[in-house]
Coordinates of C-alpha atoms (C1' of nucleotides) in Angstrom, one line a residue:
Chain K
M15 CA -6.9 -7.1 -10.4
A16 CA -10.3 -7.8 -11.8
N17 CA -12.3 -10.9 -11.0
Q18 CA -11.8 -11.8 -7.3
P19 CA -14.7 -13.8 -5.9
T20 CA -13.2 -14.2 -2.5
G21 CA -16.5 -14.4 -0.7
E22 CA -16.8 -11.1 1.0
N23 CA -14.3 -12.3 3.6
C24 CA -11.0 -11.4 2.3
K25 CA -11.5 -8.6 -0.1
E26 CA -9.4 -6.6 2.4
L27 CA -6.6 -9.1 2.0
Q28 CA -6.9 -8.9 -1.7
A29 CA -6.8 -5.2 -1.6
A30 CA -3.4 -5.4 0.2
L31 CA -2.1 -8.0 -2.2
D32 CA -3.1 -5.8 -5.2
I33 CA -0.7 -3.2 -3.9
I34 CA 2.3 -5.2 -3.3
S35 CA 2.0 -8.2 -5.6
G36 CA 3.1 -8.4 -9.2
K37 CA 6.4 -9.1 -10.7
W38 CA 7.9 -5.6 -10.1
K39 CA 6.1 -3.9 -7.3
P40 CA 8.1 -5.3 -4.4
I41 CA 11.4 -4.3 -5.8
I42 CA 10.2 -0.9 -6.8
L43 CA 8.8 -0.4 -3.3
F44 CA 12.1 -1.4 -1.7
H45 CA 14.1 1.0 -3.8
L46 CA 11.8 3.8 -3.0
M47 CA 11.8 2.9 0.7
E48 CA 15.6 3.1 0.7
N49 CA 16.1 6.2 -1.3
E50 CA 13.8 9.1 -0.4
T51 CA 13.4 10.1 -4.0
L52 CA 14.3 8.5 -7.3
R53 CA 14.0 9.7 -10.8
F54 CA 12.4 7.5 -13.5
S55 CA 15.8 6.9 -15.0
E56 CA 17.3 6.1 -11.7
L57 CA 14.7 3.4 -11.1
Q58 CA 15.4 2.0 -14.5
R59 CA 19.1 1.8 -13.7
A60 CA 18.3 0.2 -10.3
I61 CA 16.1 -2.4 -12.0
P62 CA 17.8 -3.0 -15.3
E63 CA 15.6 -5.8 -16.5
I64 CA 12.4 -3.8 -16.3
T65 CA 10.9 -2.2 -19.4
K66 CA 9.7 1.4 -19.5
K67 CA 6.2 0.2 -20.0
M68 CA 6.2 -1.9 -16.9
L69 CA 7.9 0.6 -14.8
T70 CA 5.5 3.3 -15.9
S71 CA 2.4 1.1 -15.3
Q72 CA 3.5 -0.1 -11.9
L73 CA 4.4 3.4 -10.8
R74 CA 1.0 4.6 -12.0
E75 CA -0.8 2.0 -9.9
L76 CA 1.2 2.8 -6.8
E77 CA 0.5 6.5 -7.4
Y78 CA -3.2 5.8 -7.9
N79 CA -3.2 4.0 -4.6
N80 CA -1.5 7.0 -3.0
I81 CA 1.5 4.8 -1.9
I82 CA 3.9 7.0 -3.8
D83 CA 4.1 10.6 -4.9
R84 CA 5.0 11.7 -8.4
K85 CA 6.6 15.1 -8.8
V86 CA 7.0 16.6 -12.3
Y87 CA 9.5 19.4 -12.9
Q88 CA 8.3 21.5 -15.8
Q89 CA 11.5 21.7 -17.7
V90 CA 13.3 20.4 -20.7
P91 CA 14.5 17.8 -20.7
P92 CA 11.8 16.5 -18.3
K93 CA 12.5 15.4 -14.8
V94 CA 10.1 13.3 -12.7
E95 CA 10.8 12.3 -9.1
Y96 CA 9.1 9.4 -7.3
S97 CA 9.0 9.0 -3.6
M98 CA 7.0 7.2 -0.9
S99 CA 4.0 9.3 0.2
D100 CA 3.3 9.9 3.9
Y101 CA 0.5 7.4 3.6
G102 CA 2.8 5.0 1.8
H103 CA 5.2 4.8 4.6
G104 CA 2.5 3.1 6.6
L105 CA 3.1 0.1 4.4
K106 CA 6.6 -0.4 5.5
P107 CA 6.0 -2.4 8.7
L108 CA 3.9 -4.9 6.7
L109 CA 6.5 -5.2 4.0
V110 CA 9.2 -5.8 6.7
S111 CA 7.0 -8.5 8.3
M112 CA 6.5 -10.2 5.1
R113 CA 10.1 -10.2 4.2
T114 CA 10.9 -11.6 7.6
W115 CA 8.4 -14.4 7.3
G116 CA 9.6 -15.1 3.8
F117 CA 13.2 -15.2 4.9
N118 CA 12.3 -17.8 7.5
H119 CA 10.2 -19.7 5.0
L120 CA 13.1 -20.0 2.6
E121 CA 15.1 -21.5 5.4
H122 CA 12.2 -23.8 6.2
L123 CA 12.0 -25.0 2.7
E124 CA 15.8 -25.7 2.7
N125 CA 15.4 -27.8 5.7
L126 CA 12.5 -29.7 4.1
Y127 CA 13.9 -30.2 0.6
G128 CA 17.6 -29.7 0.9
E129 CA 20.2 -27.0 0.3
D130 CA 20.6 -26.3 -3.4
N131 CA 17.1 -27.2 -4.4
E132 CA 15.4 -24.6 -6.5
K133 CA 11.7 -24.9 -6.1
V134 CA 11.1 -27.4 -8.8
M135 CA 7.6 -28.6 -8.2
E136 CA 6.8 -29.6 -11.7
N137 CA 3.0 -30.0 -11.9
Chain V
M5 CA 6.2 -18.3 -9.6
A6 CA 9.1 -18.6 -12.0
N7 CA 10.9 -15.5 -13.3
Q8 CA 11.3 -13.0 -10.5
P9 CA 14.4 -10.9 -11.0
T10 CA 13.9 -8.9 -7.8
G11 CA 17.6 -8.1 -7.5
E12 CA 18.6 -10.3 -4.5
N13 CA 17.0 -7.9 -2.1
C14 CA 13.4 -9.0 -1.9
K15 CA 13.4 -12.6 -2.9
E16 CA 12.2 -13.1 0.7
L17 CA 9.2 -10.9 0.1
Q18 CA 8.5 -12.7 -3.1
A19 CA 8.7 -16.0 -1.2
A20 CA 6.0 -14.8 1.1
L21 CA 3.9 -13.5 -1.8
D22 CA 4.2 -16.8 -3.6
I23 CA 2.4 -18.5 -0.7
I24 CA -0.5 -16.2 -0.3
S25 CA -1.1 -14.6 -3.7
G26 CA -3.1 -16.0 -6.5
K27 CA -6.7 -15.9 -7.2
W28 CA -7.8 -18.5 -4.7
K29 CA -5.1 -19.0 -2.0
P30 CA -6.3 -16.2 0.3
I31 CA -9.8 -17.6 0.6
I32 CA -8.6 -21.2 0.9
L33 CA -6.4 -20.1 3.7
F34 CA -9.1 -18.3 5.5
H35 CA -11.5 -21.3 5.3
L36 CA -8.8 -23.6 6.7
M37 CA -7.9 -21.1 9.4
E38 CA -11.5 -21.0 10.5
N39 CA -12.3 -24.7 10.3
E40 CA -9.6 -26.9 11.8
T41 CA -10.2 -29.6 9.1
L42 CA -12.1 -29.5 5.8
R43 CA -12.6 -32.2 3.2
F44 CA -12.0 -31.5 -0.5
S45 CA -15.7 -31.4 -1.1
E46 CA -16.4 -29.1 1.8
L47 CA -13.9 -26.7 0.4
Q48 CA -15.6 -26.9 -2.9
R49 CA -18.9 -26.1 -1.4
A50 CA -17.4 -23.3 0.6
I51 CA -15.9 -21.8 -2.6
P52 CA -18.5 -22.6 -5.2
E53 CA -16.9 -20.8 -8.1
I54 CA -13.6 -22.7 -8.0
T55 CA -12.9 -25.6 -10.3
K56 CA -11.5 -28.9 -9.1
K57 CA -8.4 -28.3 -11.1
M58 CA -7.7 -25.0 -9.4
L59 CA -8.6 -26.2 -5.9
T60 CA -6.3 -29.2 -6.3
S61 CA -3.4 -27.2 -7.7
Q62 CA -3.6 -24.5 -5.0
L63 CA -3.9 -27.1 -2.2
R64 CA -0.9 -28.9 -3.6
E65 CA 1.2 -25.7 -3.6
L66 CA 0.2 -25.0 0.0
E67 CA 1.0 -28.6 0.9
Y68 CA 4.4 -28.4 -0.8
N69 CA 5.2 -25.3 1.2
N70 CA 4.2 -27.1 4.4
I71 CA 1.4 -24.6 5.1
I72 CA -1.3 -27.2 5.2
D73 CA -1.5 -30.9 5.9
R74 CA -3.2 -33.4 3.7
K75 CA -4.6 -36.6 5.3
V76 CA -5.8 -39.4 3.1
Y77 CA -8.2 -42.0 4.5
Q78 CA -7.6 -45.2 2.6
Q79 CA -11.2 -46.1 2.0
V80 CA -13.9 -46.3 -0.7
P81 CA -15.2 -43.8 -1.5
P82 CA -12.0 -41.7 -0.8
K83 CA -11.8 -39.2 1.9
V84 CA -9.2 -36.5 2.1
E85 CA -8.9 -33.9 4.9
Y86 CA -7.0 -30.7 4.7
S87 CA -5.9 -28.6 7.7
M88 CA -3.4 -25.9 8.6
S89 CA -0.1 -27.4 9.6
D90 CA 1.6 -26.4 12.8
Y91 CA 4.0 -24.5 10.7
G92 CA 1.2 -23.0 8.7
H93 CA -0.4 -21.4 11.7
G94 CA 2.6 -19.1 11.9
L95 CA 1.3 -17.4 8.8
K96 CA -1.9 -16.3 10.6
P97 CA -0.5 -13.1 12.2
L98 CA 0.8 -11.9 8.8
L99 CA -2.5 -12.6 7.1
V100 CA -4.3 -10.7 9.8
S101 CA -2.0 -7.8 9.5
M102 CA -2.4 -7.7 5.8
R103 CA -6.2 -7.9 6.1
T104 CA -6.1 -5.0 8.6
W105 CA -4.0 -2.9 6.3
G106 CA -6.2 -3.7 3.4
F107 CA -9.3 -2.8 5.3
N108 CA -7.9 0.6 6.1
H109 CA -6.7 1.0 2.6
L110 CA -10.1 0.4 1.1
E111 CA -11.4 3.1 3.4
H112 CA -8.5 5.4 2.3
L113 CA -9.4 4.8 -1.3
E114 CA -13.0 5.7 -0.6
N115 CA -11.9 9.0 1.0
L116 CA -9.8 9.7 -2.0
Y117 CA -12.1 8.7 -4.8
G118 CA -15.6 8.6 -3.3
E119 CA -18.0 6.2 -1.9
D120 CA -19.3 3.9 -4.6
N121 CA -16.4 4.1 -6.9
E122 CA -15.2 0.7 -8.0
K123 CA -11.5 0.9 -8.8
V124 CA -11.8 2.0 -12.4
M125 CA -8.3 3.0 -13.4
E126 CA -8.4 2.3 -17.1
N127 CA -4.8 2.3 -18.3
Chain X
dC2 C1' -15.4 -38.7 -3.5
dT3 C1' -11.2 -36.9 -5.0
dG4 C1' -8.9 -36.1 -8.2
dT5 C1' -6.3 -36.0 -13.8
dA6 C1' -6.0 -34.8 -18.6
dT7 C1' -7.0 -31.7 -22.5
dC8 C1' -7.9 -27.9 -24.7
dC9 C1' -8.9 -22.9 -24.8
dC10 C1' -8.9 -18.1 -23.4
dC11 C1' -7.5 -13.9 -21.3
dT12 C1' -4.6 -11.2 -18.7
dT13 C1' 0.0 -9.9 -17.7
dT14 C1' 4.4 -9.1 -19.3
dG15 C1' 7.8 -8.2 -22.9
dA16 C1' 10.2 -6.2 -27.4
dT17 C1' 10.5 -2.6 -30.2
dA18 C1' 9.7 1.7 -32.2
dC19 C1' 8.2 6.3 -31.8
dT20 C1' 7.3 11.2 -29.3
dG21 C1' 7.0 15.8 -26.6
Chain L
dC8 C1' 14.4 12.4 -20.1
dA9 C1' 10.2 10.3 -19.5
dG10 C1' 7.2 8.4 -21.3
dT11 C1' 3.2 6.1 -25.3
dA12 C1' 1.8 2.8 -28.9
dT13 C1' 1.7 -1.5 -31.0
dC14 C1' 2.2 -6.1 -31.5
dA15 C1' 3.7 -10.6 -29.8
dA16 C1' 4.7 -14.1 -26.2
dA17 C1' 3.9 -16.4 -21.8
dG18 C1' 1.5 -18.0 -17.9
dG19 C1' -2.5 -18.4 -15.0
dG20 C1' -6.9 -19.7 -14.9
dG21 C1' -11.3 -22.0 -16.7
dA22 C1' -14.6 -25.7 -19.1
dT23 C1' -15.3 -30.1 -19.7
dA24 C1' -14.6 -35.0 -19.9
dC25 C1' -12.6 -39.0 -17.9
dA26 C1' -10.7 -42.2 -13.9
dG27 C1' -9.5 -44.8 -9.5

DNA sequence: CTGTATCCCCTTTGATACTG
DNA sequence: CAGTATCAAAGGGGATACAG
C-alpha cells in the first residue's frame, strides 16, 4: 500500500486494488455482502483459517475506507457488528464484474492448459 | 499467487485479482492498452523505475494468462514485441470500471479526511 | 537488445500469548 | 467477546552482475 510509482495514470486503479486485494479482503467482503451484519466471532467462524490479527487489520482498513461500518455495543462481554456501509454497497457491481471475468478466465485457462492443471508456472 | 483459502466462493475473484494486481501489472497493462505494440526496451523507458527482472516476470505472467502476446523476431540484436492479445482486450472494460471506481473513491476519501491528506493510517 | 542468475531486504502474513 | 502485543516466517520486490 506504500510505494506505487504507477506514473500518475493509474493511481485510481491502484486505489481500487488497495481496497479489494490482499489475501483476505475478498472473502471478508463477500461474507459481509451476503449477511447484512456479522459479529467479529461470526466472521472468524465463517473464515476459520484467518487469525484475529489479520481479521482485525483487514476490517480496520475497510472501515477506514468507509466500505464497512463498525458498530460497538457497550456491554460486557463486548459485541461488535460489522456490515457494509451505504457507500460500500457501491462496490458490489465491481466485485460481481470481477468475479464474472475471473470465472470465465478460469475456464479459459482450463481450455489452454487442461482440466486438472493447477497453475504451476514455476519461474 | 499461492495460498488463497478464500472458501470456494471467491476463487474467481482471486483469479481476476491475480492478473491485475501487483506493483507493476496495472501500469504495464495501461501502456499496452494504449500502444498496440511495445518492445521490451520501450516498456522499460515508459516505466523507468522498473527493473528488467520485474518487467520480465510480470510480462511472463501476463503471457501465461494469455492476456498479452509476445512476438520474437529472430535477429541480432534481438527484438521482442509485446501487445494485448485478442483475449486480453476483454479485460479492458473491467480495468476501466475499476479506474472509475477508484477515481471516485479517491474523491470520497478526500471528502472524508481532507484535501492534502496522504493515506496515513498508521496501524 | 532482451533477457537470467544471485543475493538481499522489506512488507505482509502467521503463531502464540495476553487483556479489558 | 473482541481484540493487542510480540516475535518469527514467507514471499514479493530490488540491485547488480552476467549472457546469448
